[in-house]
mmCIF file of C-alpha atoms in Angstrom:
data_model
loop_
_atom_site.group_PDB
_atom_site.id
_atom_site.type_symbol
_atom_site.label_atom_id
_atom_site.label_comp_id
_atom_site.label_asym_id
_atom_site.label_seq_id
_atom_site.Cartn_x
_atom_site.Cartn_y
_atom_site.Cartn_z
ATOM 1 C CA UNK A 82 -19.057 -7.720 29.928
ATOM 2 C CA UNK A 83 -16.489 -4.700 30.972
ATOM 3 C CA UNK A 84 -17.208 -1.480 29.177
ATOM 4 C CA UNK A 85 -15.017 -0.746 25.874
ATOM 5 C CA UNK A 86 -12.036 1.183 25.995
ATOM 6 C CA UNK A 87 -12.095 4.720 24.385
ATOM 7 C CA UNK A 88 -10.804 3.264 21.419
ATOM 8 C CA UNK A 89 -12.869 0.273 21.072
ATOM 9 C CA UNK A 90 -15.975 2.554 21.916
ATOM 10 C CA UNK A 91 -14.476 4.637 18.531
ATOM 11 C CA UNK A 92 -14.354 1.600 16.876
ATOM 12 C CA UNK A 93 -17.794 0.049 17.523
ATOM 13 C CA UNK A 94 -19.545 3.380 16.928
ATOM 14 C CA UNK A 95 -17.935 3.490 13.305
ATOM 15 C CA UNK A 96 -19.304 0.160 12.937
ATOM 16 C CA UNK A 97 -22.990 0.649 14.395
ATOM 17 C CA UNK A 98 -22.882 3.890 11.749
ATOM 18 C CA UNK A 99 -22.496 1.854 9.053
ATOM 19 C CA UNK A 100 -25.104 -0.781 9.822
ATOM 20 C CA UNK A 101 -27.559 2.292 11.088
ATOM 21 C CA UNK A 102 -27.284 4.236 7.852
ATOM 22 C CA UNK A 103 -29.773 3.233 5.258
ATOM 23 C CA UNK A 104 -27.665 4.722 2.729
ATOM 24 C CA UNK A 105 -24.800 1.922 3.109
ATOM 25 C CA UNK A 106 -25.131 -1.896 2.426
ATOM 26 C CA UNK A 107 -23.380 -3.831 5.356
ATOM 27 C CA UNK A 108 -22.360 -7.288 3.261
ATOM 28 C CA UNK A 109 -20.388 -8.609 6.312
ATOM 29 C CA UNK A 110 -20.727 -7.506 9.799
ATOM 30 C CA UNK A 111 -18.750 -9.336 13.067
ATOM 31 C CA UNK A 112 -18.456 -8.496 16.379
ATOM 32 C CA UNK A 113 -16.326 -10.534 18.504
ATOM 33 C CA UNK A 114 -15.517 -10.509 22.216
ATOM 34 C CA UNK A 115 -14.228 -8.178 24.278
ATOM 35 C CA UNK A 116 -10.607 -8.933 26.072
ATOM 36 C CA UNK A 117 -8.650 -8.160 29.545
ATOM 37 C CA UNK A 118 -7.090 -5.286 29.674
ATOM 38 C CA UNK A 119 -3.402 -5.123 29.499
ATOM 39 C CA UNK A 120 -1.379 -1.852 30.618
ATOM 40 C CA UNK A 121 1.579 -3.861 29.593
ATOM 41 C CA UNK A 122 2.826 -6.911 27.291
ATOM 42 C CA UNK A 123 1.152 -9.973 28.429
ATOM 43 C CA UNK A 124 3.891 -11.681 30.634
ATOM 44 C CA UNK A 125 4.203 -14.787 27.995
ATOM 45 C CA UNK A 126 6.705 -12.496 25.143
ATOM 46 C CA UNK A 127 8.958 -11.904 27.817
ATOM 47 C CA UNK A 128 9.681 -15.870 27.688
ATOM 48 C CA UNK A 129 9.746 -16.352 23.915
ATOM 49 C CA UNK A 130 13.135 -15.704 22.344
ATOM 50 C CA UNK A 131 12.104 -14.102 19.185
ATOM 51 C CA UNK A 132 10.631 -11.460 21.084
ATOM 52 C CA UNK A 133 13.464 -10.205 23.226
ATOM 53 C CA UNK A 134 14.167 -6.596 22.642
ATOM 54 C CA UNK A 135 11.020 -5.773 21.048
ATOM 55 C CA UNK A 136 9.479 -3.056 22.388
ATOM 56 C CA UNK A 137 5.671 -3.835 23.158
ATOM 57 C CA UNK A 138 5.087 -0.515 24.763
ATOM 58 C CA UNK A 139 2.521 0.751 27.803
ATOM 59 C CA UNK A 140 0.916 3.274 25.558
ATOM 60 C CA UNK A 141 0.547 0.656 22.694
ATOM 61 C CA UNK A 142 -1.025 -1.902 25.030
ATOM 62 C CA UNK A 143 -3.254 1.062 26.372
ATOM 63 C CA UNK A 144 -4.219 2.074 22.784
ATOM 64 C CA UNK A 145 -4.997 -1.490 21.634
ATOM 65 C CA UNK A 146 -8.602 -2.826 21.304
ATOM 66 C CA UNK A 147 -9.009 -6.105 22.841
ATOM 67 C CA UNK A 148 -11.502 -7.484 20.596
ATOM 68 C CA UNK A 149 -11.507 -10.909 19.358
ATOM 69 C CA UNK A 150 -12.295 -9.879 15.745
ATOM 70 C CA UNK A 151 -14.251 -6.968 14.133
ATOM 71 C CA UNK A 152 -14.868 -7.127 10.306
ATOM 72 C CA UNK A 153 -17.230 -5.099 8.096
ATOM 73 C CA UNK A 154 -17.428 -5.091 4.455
ATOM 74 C CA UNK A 155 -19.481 -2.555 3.036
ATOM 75 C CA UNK A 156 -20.597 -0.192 -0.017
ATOM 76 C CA UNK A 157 -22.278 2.919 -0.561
ATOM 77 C CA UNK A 158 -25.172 2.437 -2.752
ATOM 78 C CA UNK A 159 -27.092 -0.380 -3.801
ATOM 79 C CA UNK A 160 -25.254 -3.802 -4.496
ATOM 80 C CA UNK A 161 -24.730 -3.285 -8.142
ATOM 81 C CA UNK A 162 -23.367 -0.350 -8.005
ATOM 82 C CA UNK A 163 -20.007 -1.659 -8.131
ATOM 83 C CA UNK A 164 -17.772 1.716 -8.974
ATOM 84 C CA UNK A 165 -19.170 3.576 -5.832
ATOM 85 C CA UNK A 166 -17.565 3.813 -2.506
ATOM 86 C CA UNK A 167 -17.073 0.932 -0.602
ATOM 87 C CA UNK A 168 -14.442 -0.484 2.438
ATOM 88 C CA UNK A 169 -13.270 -3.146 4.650
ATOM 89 C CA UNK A 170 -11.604 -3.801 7.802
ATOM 90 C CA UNK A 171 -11.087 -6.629 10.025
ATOM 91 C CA UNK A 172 -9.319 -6.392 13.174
ATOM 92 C CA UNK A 173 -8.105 -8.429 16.073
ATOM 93 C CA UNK A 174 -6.722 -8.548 19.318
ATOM 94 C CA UNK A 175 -2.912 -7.269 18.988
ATOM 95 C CA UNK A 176 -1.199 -9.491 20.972
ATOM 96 C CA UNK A 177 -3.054 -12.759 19.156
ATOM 97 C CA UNK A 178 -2.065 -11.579 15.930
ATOM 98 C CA UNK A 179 1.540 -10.955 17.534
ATOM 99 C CA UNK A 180 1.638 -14.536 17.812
ATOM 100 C CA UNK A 181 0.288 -15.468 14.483
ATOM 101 C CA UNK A 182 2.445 -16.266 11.060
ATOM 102 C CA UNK A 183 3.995 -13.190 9.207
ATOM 103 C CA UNK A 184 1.805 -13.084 6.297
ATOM 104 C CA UNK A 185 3.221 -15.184 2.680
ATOM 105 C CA UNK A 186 3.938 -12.032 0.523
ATOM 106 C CA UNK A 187 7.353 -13.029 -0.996
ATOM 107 C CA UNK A 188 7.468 -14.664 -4.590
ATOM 108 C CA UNK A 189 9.760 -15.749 -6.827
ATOM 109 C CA UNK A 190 11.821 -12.950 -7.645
ATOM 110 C CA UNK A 191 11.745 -11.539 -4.166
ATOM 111 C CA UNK A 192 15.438 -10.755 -2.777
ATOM 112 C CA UNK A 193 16.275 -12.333 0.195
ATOM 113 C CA UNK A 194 16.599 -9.287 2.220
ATOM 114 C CA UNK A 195 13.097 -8.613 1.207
ATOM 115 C CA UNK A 196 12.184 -11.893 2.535
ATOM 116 C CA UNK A 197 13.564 -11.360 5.719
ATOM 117 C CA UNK A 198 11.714 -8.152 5.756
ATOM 118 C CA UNK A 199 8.557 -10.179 5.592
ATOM 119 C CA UNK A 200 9.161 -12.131 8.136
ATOM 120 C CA UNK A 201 8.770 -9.287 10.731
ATOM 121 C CA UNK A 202 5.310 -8.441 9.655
ATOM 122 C CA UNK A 203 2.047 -9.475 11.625
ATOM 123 C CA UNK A 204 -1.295 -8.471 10.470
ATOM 124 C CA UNK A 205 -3.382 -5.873 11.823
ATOM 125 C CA UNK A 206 -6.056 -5.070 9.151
ATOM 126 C CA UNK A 207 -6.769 -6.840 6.033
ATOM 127 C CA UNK A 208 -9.908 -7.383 3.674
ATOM 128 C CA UNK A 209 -10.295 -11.022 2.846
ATOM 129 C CA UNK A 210 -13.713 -10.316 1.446
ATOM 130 C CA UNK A 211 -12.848 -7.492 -0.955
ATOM 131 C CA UNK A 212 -9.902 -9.917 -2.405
ATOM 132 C CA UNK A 213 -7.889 -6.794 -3.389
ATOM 133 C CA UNK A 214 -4.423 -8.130 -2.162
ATOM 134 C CA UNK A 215 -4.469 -5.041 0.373
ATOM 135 C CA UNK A 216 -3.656 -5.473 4.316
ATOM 136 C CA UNK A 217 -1.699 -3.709 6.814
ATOM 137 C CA UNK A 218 1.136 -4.921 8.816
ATOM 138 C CA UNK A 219 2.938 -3.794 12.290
ATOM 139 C CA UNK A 220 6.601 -4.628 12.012
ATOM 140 C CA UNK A 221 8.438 -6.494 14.610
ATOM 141 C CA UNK A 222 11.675 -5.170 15.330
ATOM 142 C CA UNK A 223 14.317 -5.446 18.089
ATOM 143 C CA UNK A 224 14.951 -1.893 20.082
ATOM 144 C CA UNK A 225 12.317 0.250 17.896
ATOM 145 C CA UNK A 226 9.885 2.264 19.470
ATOM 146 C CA UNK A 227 6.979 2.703 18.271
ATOM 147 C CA UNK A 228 7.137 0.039 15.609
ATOM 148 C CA UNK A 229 6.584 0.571 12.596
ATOM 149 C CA UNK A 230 2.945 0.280 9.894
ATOM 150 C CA UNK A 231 3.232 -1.066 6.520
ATOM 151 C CA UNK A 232 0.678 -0.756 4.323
ATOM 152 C CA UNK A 233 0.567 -3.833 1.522
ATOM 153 C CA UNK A 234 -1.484 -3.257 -1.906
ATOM 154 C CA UNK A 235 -0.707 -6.049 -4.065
ATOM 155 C CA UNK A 236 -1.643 -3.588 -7.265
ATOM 156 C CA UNK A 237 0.993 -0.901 -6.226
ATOM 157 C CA UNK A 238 3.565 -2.295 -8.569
ATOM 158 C CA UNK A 239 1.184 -1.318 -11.756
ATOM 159 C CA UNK A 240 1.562 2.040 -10.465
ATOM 160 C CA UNK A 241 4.149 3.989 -12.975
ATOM 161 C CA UNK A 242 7.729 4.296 -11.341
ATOM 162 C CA UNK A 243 6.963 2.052 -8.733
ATOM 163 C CA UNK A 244 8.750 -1.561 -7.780
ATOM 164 C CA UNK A 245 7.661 -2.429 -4.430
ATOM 165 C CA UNK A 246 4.227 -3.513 -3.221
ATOM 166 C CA UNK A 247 4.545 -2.209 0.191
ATOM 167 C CA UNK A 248 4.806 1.306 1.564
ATOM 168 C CA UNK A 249 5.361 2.712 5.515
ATOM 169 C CA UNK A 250 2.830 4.751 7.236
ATOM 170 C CA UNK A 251 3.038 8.010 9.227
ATOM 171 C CA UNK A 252 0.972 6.492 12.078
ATOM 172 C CA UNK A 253 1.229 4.135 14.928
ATOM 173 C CA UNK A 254 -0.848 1.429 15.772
ATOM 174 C CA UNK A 255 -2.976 3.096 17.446
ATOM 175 C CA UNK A 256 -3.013 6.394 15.568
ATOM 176 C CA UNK A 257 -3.629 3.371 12.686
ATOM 177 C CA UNK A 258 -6.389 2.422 14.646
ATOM 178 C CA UNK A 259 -7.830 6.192 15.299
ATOM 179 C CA UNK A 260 -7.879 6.557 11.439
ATOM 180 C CA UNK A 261 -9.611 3.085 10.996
ATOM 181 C CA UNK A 262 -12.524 3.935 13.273
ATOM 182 C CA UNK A 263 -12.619 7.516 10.993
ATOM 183 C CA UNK A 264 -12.420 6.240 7.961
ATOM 184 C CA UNK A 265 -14.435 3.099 8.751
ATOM 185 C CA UNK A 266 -11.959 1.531 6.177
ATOM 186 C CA UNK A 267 -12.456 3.219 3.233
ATOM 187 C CA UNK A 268 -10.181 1.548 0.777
ATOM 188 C CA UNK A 269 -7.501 3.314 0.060
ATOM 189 C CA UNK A 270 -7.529 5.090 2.682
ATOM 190 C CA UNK A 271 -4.138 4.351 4.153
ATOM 191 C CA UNK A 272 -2.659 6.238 1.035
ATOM 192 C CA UNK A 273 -3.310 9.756 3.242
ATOM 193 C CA UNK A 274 -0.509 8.363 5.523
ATOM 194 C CA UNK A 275 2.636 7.786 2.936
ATOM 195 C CA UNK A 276 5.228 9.881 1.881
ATOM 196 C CA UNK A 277 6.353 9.783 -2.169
ATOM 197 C CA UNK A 278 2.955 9.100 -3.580
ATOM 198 C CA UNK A 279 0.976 11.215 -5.275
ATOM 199 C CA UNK A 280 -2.730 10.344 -5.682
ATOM 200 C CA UNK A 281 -3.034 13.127 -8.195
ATOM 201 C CA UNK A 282 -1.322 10.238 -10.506
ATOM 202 C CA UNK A 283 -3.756 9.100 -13.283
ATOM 203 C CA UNK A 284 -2.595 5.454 -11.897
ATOM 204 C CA UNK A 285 -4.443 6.141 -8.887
ATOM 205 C CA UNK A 286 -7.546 7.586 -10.148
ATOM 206 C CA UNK A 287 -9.969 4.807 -8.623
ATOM 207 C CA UNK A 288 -7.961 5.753 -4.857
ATOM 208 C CA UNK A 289 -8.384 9.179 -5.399
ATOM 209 C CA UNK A 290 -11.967 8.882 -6.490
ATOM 210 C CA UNK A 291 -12.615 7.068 -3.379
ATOM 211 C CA UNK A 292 -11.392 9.384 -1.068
ATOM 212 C CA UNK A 293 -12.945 11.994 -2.511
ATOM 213 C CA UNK A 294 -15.841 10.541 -2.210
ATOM 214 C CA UNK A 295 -15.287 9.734 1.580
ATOM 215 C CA UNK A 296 -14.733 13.116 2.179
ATOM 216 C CA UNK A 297 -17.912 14.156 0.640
ATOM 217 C CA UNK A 298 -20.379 11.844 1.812
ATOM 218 C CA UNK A 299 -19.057 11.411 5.198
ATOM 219 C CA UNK A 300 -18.958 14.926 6.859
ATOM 220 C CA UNK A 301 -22.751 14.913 6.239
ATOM 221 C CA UNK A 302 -23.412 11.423 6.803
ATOM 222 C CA UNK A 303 -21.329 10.885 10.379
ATOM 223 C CA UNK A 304 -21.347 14.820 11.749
ATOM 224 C CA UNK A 305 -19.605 12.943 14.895
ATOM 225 C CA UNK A 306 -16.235 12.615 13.366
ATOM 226 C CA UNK A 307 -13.641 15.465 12.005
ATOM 227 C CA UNK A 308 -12.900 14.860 8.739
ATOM 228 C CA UNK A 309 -10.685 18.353 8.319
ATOM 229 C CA UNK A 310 -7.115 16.426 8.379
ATOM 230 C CA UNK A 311 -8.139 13.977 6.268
ATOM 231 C CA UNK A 312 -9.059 16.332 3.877
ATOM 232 C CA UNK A 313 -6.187 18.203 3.820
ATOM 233 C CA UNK A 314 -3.958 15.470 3.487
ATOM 234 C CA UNK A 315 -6.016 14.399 0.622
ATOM 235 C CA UNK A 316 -5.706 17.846 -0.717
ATOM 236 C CA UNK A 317 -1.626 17.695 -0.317
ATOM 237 C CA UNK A 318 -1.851 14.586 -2.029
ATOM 238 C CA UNK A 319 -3.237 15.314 -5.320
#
């Protein structure tokens, strides 16, 4: 086997952590295989005709893990103690989930440029144990550079003033990825990287206790990791 990229080395630490710690419970744990490396788009988008002008970039193929899949669900605590801190992740290899279906988040009343919208999405992150309706999406558009993260919570819309589901990210892909390995998914986490939301809302009081909670337990917990950003992002958020 070849030895992990920095990233995926980030990424499999966060994930031995978790298992390692006695103070977590690990309810899903999956490691897949490691990929070739690509310092550029694999040779087969340059062919396909939905893919011309997208912008699959050196420094995002650098920056990508090329693992097959790795999922964790997890919680802090014992297993009843269901209002605690707990998280989820599941990653794959970019370019295979390139190549997979945009993800079936338009309904009934959704407008057709909305639908459209949806259509450029391909998954990245999501938590299909959890069942919380939350993923995260890179965005697949002609001539853009980087391309953009959306972050999906499917309970976003019960959030006063708000009518859309979805929100963009201040990261990359592989700053997305960075935070992941930080935040070992945390959920809720991705709300340190929007604009226009304020945590501080009583609507997001189970987000905002999570995070807080993060940033409590962690520093201690996984002395490895900086946890000062995060912090004061959550701190400008409140």
């Amino acid at each position: 086997m070849r030895t992990p990229t920095g990233i995926e080395q980030r990424l499999l630490q966060a994930q031995m952590e978790l298992l390692d710690c006695p103070e977590f419970t690990v309810e899903r744990s999956t490691t897949g295989d490691l990929g070739e490396k690509f310092s550029e788009a694999p040779a087969l988008f340059s062919y396909l005709p939905d893919w011309q002008g997208v912008q699959l970039s050196d420094r995002l193929c650098v920056g990508s893990p090329r693992i097959s899949e790795l999922a964790n669900f997890w919680h802090h605590g014992q297993a009843s103690d269901t209002a605690g801190l707990s998280g989820e992740f599941r990653v794959t290899d970019l370019f295979t989930a390139l190549l997979k279906h945009p993800p079936d988040l338009a309904w009934q009343g959704s407008t057709e440029d909305e639908r459209e919208f949806f259509t450029q999405w391909r998954v990245i992150d999501d938590t299909p144990l959890s069942a919380l309706g939350q993923l995260a999406a890179i965005r697949i558009q002609p001539e853009v550079d980087p391309l953009e993260i959306w972050y999906y919570d499917m309970e976003l819309t019960s959030v006063e003033t708000r009518t859309r589901q979805y929100v963009p990210l201040d990261l990359t892909y592989t700053d997305y990825m960075e935070q992941l390995a930080i935040t070992k998914g945390t959920l809720g986490w991705q709300y340190l990287f929007t604009q226009g939301i304020t945590i501080g809302h009583p609507d997001f009081e189970d987000v905002r206790n999570q995070l807080t909670t993060m940033l409590q337990l962690f520093p201690r917990l996984f002395p490895d990791w900086d946890y000062t950003e995060l912090t004061q992002r959550l701190e400008a958020r409140l």
